mmCIF file of C-alpha atoms in Angstrom:
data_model
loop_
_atom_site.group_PDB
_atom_site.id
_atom_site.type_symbol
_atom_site.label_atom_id
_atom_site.label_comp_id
_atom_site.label_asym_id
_atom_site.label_seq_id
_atom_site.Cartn_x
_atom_site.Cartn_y
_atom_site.Cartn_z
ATOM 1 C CA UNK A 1 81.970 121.786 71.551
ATOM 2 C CA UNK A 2 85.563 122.196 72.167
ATOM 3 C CA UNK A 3 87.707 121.450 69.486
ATOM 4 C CA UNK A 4 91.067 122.942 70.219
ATOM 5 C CA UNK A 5 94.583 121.505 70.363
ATOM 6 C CA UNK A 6 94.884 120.483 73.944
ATOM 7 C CA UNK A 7 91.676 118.920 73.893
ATOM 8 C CA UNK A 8 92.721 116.592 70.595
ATOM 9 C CA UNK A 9 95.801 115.931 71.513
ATOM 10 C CA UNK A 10 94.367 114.728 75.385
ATOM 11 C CA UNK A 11 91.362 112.225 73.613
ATOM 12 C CA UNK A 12 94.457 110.730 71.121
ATOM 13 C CA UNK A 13 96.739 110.177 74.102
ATOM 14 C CA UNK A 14 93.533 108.383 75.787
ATOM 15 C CA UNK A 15 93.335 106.250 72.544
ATOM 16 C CA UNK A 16 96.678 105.469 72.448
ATOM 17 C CA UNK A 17 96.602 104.916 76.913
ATOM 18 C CA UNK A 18 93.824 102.234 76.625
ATOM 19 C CA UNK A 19 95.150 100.413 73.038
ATOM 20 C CA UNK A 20 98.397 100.073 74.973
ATOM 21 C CA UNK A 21 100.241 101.335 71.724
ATOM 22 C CA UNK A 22 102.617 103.570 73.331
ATOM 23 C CA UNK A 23 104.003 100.496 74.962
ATOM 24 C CA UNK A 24 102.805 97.844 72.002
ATOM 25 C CA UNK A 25 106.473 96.319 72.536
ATOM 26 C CA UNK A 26 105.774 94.953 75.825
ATOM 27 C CA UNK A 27 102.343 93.607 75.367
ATOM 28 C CA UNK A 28 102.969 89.548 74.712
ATOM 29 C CA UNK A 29 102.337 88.497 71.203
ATOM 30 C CA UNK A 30 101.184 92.114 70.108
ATOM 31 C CA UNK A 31 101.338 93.346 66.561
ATOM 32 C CA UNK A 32 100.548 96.595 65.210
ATOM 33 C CA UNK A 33 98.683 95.586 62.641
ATOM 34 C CA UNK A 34 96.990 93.572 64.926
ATOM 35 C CA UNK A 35 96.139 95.898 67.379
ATOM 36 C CA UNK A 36 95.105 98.718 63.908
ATOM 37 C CA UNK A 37 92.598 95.775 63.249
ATOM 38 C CA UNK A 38 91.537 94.627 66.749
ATOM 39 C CA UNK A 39 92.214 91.602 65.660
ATOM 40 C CA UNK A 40 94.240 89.952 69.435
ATOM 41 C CA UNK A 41 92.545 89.588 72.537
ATOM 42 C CA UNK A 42 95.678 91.910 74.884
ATOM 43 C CA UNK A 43 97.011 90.618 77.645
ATOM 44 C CA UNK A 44 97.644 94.304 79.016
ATOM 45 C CA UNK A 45 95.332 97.001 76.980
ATOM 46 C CA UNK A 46 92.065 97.486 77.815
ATOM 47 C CA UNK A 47 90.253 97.887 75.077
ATOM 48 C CA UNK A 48 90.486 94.764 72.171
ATOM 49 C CA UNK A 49 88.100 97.188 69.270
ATOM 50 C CA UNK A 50 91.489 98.223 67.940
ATOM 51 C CA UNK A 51 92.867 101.589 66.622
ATOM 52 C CA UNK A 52 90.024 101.868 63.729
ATOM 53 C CA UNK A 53 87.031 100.913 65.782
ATOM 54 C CA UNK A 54 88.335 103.446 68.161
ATOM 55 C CA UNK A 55 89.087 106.236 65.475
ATOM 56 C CA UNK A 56 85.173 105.316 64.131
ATOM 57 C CA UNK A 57 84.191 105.519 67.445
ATOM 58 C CA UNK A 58 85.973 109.194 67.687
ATOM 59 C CA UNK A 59 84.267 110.206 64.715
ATOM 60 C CA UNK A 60 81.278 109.329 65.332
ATOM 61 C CA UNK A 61 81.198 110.977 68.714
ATOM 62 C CA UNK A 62 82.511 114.661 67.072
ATOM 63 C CA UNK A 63 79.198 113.796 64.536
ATOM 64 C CA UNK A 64 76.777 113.897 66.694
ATOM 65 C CA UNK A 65 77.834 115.663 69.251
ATOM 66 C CA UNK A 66 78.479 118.864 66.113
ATOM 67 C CA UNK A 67 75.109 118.439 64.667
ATOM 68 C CA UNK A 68 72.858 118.180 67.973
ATOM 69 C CA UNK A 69 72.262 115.039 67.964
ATOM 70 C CA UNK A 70 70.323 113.982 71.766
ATOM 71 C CA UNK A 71 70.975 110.940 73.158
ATOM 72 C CA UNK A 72 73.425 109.136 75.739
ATOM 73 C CA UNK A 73 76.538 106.859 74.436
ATOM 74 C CA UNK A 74 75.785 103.195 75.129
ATOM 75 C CA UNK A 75 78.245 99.873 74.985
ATOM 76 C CA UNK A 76 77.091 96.754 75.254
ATOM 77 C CA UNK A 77 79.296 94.000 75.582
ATOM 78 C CA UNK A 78 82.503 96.189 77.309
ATOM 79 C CA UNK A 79 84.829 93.862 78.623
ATOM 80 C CA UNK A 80 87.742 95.808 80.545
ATOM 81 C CA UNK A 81 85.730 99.066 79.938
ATOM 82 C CA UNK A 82 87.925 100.542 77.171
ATOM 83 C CA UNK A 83 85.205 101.779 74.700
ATOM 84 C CA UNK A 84 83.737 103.090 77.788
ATOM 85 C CA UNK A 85 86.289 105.040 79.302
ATOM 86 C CA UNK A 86 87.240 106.806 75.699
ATOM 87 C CA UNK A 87 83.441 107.708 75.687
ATOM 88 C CA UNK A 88 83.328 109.171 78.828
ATOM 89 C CA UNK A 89 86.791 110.807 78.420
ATOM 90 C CA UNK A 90 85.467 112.007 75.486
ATOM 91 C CA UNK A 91 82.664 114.381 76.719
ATOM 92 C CA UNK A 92 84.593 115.496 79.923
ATOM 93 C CA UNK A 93 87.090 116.549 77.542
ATOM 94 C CA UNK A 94 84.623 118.532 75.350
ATOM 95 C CA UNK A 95 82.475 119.712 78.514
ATOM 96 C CA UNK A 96 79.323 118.041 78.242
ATOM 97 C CA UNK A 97 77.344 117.660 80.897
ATOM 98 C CA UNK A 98 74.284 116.265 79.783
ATOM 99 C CA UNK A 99 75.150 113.062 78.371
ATOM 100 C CA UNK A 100 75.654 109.929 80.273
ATOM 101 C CA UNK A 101 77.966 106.899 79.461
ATOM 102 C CA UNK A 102 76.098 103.231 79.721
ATOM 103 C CA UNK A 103 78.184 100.373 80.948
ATOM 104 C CA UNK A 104 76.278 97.178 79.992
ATOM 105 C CA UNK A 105 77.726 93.560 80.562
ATOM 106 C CA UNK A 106 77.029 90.795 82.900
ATOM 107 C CA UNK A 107 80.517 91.090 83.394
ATOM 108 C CA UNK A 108 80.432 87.369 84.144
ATOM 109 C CA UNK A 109 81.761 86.657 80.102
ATOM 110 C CA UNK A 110 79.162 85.422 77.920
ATOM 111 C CA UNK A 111 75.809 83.703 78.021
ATOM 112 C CA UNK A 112 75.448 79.913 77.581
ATOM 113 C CA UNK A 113 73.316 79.310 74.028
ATOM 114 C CA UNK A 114 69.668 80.100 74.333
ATOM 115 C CA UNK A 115 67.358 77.226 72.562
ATOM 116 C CA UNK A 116 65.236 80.222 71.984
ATOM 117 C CA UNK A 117 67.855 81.272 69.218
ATOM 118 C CA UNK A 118 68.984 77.806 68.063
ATOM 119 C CA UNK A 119 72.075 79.814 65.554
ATOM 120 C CA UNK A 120 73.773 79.956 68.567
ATOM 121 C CA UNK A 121 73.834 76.529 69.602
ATOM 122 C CA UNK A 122 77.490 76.098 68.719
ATOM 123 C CA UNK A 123 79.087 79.074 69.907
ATOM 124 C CA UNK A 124 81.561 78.088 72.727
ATOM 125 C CA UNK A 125 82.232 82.239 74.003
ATOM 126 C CA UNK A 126 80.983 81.095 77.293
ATOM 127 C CA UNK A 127 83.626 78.607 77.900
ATOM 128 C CA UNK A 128 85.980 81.529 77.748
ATOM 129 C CA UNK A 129 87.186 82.805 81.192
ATOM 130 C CA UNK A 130 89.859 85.523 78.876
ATOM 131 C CA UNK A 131 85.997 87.301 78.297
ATOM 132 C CA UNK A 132 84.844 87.412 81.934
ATOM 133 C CA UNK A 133 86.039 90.754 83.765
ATOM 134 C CA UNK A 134 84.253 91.816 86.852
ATOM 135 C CA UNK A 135 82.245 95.101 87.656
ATOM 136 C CA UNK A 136 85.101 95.932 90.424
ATOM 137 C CA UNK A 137 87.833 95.363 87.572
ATOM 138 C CA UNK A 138 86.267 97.770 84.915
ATOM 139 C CA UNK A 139 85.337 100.423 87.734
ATOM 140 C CA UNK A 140 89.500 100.262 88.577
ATOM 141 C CA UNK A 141 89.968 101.057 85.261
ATOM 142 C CA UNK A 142 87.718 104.175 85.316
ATOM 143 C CA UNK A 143 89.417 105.236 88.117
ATOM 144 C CA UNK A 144 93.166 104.721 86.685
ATOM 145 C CA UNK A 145 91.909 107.333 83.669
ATOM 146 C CA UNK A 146 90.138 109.821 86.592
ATOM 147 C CA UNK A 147 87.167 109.108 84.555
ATOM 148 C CA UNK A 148 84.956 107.700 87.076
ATOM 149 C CA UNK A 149 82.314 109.962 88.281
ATOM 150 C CA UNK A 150 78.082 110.118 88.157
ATOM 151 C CA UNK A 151 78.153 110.595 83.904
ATOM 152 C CA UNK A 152 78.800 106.967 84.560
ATOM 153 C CA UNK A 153 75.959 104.158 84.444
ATOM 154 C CA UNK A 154 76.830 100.821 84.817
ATOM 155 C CA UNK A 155 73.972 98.038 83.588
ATOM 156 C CA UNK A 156 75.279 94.303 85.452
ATOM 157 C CA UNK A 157 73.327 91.380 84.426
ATOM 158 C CA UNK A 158 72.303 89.826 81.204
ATOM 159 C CA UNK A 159 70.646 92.243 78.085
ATOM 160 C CA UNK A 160 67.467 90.664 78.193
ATOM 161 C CA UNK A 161 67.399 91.836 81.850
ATOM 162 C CA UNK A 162 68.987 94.938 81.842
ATOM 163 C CA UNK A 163 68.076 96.777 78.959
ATOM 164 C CA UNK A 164 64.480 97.001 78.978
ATOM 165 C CA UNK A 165 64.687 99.168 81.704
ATOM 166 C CA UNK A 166 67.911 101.114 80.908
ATOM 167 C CA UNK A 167 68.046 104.586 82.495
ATOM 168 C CA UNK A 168 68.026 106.565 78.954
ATOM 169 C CA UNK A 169 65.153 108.483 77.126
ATOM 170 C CA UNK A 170 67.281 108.735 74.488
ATOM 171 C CA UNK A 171 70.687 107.271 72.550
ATOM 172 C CA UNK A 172 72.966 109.047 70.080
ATOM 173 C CA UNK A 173 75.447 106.080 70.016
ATOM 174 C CA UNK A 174 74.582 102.303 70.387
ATOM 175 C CA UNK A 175 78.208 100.422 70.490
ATOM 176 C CA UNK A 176 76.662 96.608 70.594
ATOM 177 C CA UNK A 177 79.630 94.234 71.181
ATOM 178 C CA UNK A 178 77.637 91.050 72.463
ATOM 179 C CA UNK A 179 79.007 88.534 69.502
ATOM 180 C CA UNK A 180 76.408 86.170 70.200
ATOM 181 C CA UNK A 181 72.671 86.548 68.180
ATOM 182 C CA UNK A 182 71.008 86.483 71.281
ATOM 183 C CA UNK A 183 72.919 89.159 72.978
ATOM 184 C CA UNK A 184 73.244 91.378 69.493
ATOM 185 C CA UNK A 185 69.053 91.037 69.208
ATOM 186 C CA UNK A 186 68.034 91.729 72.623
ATOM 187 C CA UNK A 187 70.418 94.607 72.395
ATOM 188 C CA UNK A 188 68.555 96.023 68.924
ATOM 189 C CA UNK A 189 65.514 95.264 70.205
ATOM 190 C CA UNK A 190 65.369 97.137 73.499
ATOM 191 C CA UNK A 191 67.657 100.296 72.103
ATOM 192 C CA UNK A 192 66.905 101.038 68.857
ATOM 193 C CA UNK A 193 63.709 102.596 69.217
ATOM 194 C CA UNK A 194 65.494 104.992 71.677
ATOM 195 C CA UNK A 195 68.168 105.861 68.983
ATOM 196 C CA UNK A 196 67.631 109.659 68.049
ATOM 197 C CA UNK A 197 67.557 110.165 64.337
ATOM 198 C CA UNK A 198 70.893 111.429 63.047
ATOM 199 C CA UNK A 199 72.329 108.946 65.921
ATOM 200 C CA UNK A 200 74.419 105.497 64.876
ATOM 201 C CA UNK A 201 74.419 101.959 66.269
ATOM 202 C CA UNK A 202 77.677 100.654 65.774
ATOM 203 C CA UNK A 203 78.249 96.591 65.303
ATOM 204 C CA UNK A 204 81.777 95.422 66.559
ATOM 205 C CA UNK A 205 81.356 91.809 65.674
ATOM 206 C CA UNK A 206 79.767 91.901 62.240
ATOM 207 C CA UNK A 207 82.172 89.485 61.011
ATOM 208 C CA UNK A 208 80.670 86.845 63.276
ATOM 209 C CA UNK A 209 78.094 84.652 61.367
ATOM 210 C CA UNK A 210 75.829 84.696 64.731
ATOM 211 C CA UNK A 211 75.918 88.629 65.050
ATOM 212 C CA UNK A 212 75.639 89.414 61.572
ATOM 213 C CA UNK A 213 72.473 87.261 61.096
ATOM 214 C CA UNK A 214 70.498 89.019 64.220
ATOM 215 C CA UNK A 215 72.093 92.590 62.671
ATOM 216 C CA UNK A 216 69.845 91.183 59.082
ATOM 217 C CA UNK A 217 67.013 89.808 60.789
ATOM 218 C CA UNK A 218 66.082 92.532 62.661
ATOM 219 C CA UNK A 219 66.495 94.825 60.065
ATOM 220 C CA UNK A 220 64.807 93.155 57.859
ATOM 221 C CA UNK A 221 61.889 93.000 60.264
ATOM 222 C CA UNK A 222 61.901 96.703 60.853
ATOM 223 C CA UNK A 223 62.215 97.628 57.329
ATOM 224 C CA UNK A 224 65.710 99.666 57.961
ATOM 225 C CA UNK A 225 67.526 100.402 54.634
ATOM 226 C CA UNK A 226 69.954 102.198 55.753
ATOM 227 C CA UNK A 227 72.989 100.926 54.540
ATOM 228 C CA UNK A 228 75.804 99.606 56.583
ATOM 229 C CA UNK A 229 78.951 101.241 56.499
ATOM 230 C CA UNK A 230 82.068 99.076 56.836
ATOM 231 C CA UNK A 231 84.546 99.996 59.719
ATOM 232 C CA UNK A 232 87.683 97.594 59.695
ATOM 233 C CA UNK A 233 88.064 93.556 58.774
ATOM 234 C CA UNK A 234 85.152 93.151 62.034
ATOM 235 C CA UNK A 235 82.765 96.010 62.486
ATOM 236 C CA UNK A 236 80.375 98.109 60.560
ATOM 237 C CA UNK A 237 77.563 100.857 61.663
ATOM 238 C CA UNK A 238 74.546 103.091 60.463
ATOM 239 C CA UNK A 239 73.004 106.005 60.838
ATOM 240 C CA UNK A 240 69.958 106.012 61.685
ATOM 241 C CA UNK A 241 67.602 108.615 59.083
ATOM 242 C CA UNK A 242 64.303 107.842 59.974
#
């Protein structure tokens, strides 16, 4: 793994490229505390996970790619492809060849409620057009970074379609950003038996009551203890031991 100078200070200028901070001033309505948090939905930026998610993120990546750890990166839930791209950057930058990048989202915004999973029968994220960026979009924004090449899988179509068959033996980093209980369980349910041990799955929207209740449900069905780490005001992840 590369960890020199140039290579650092490339992957921070990619952080600060897709947060939009270098130019925070001329983003509408921006903060930056709200943009440290994640807490705004940008009008420019393409990423909304916010500095901290994107430093966790970072370090998470340097974890397992130091200690060995097999497995592909994984978002799903992507929106304007900024997790994505910083992933992706991330491994061209250290030279790592063997690793994809998995771009999952219907990229038509979110799903209507399921009666299958009546705690979501209030949530109105469908109704928001703001969510719903197209596959041609988030490839453009690959390509304004140079980052779009064949390390690059893109998944269209709703989880409970998509990810039973994703193209991965294996996943060192599960970045679930579905918001819904539906979409946060049929992503847990499909991936996590592919997570590697030593690997992390990574929640973005813990602080939503629908996501955090699939997150506990299907833990406690699976008997996973270990403990969830807190990220900023909205996320948390674990690493998975056993």
């Amino acid at each position: 793994m590369r960890n020199n100078t140039a290579t650092e200070m490339y992957l921070e200028l990619l952080k600060k490229a897709i947060l939009f901070e270098i130019w925070l001033e001329h983003e509408p309505g921006a903060t930056k505390e709200n943009r440290l948090q994640g807490l705004d939905w940008p009008i420019i930026a393409h990423s909304m996970i916010g500095r901290i998610r994107m430093n966790n993120l970072h370090m998470l990546m340097n974890d397992v790619i130091n200690n060995n750890v097999q497995g592909d990166f994984i978002e799903t839930g992507v929106w304007r492809g900024g997790a994505c791209i910083f992933m992706r950057g991330f491994l061209k930058a250290h030279g790592v060849r063997n690793r994809k990048v998995l771009v999952a989202d219907s990229f038509e915004g979110l799903p209507k409620p399921d009666p299958s999973y009546p705690i979501d029968a209030t949530s109105k994220f469908h109704e928001q057009d703001f969510l719903r960026v197209s596959l041609p979009e988030v490839v453009s924004n690959f390509q304004k970074y140079d980052l779009y090449d064949d390390g690059v899988v893109f998944l269209k179509g709703w989880f409970k379609d998509t990810l039973p068959t994703a193209p991965t033996e294996k996943i060192a980093i599960a970045r679930l950003d579905g918001d819904m209980y539906s979409s946060t369980m049929d992503a847990l349910t499909n991936l996590y038996p592919k997570v590697a041990v030593g690997g992390y799955v990574i929640i973005d929207d813990y602080s939503i009551g629908y996501c955090a209740a699939a997150v506990h449900d299907f833990r406690a069905a699976h008997n996973i203890t270990d403990p969830l780490v807190v990220i900023d005001l909205t996320g948390v992840y674990w690493k998975k031991t056993k």
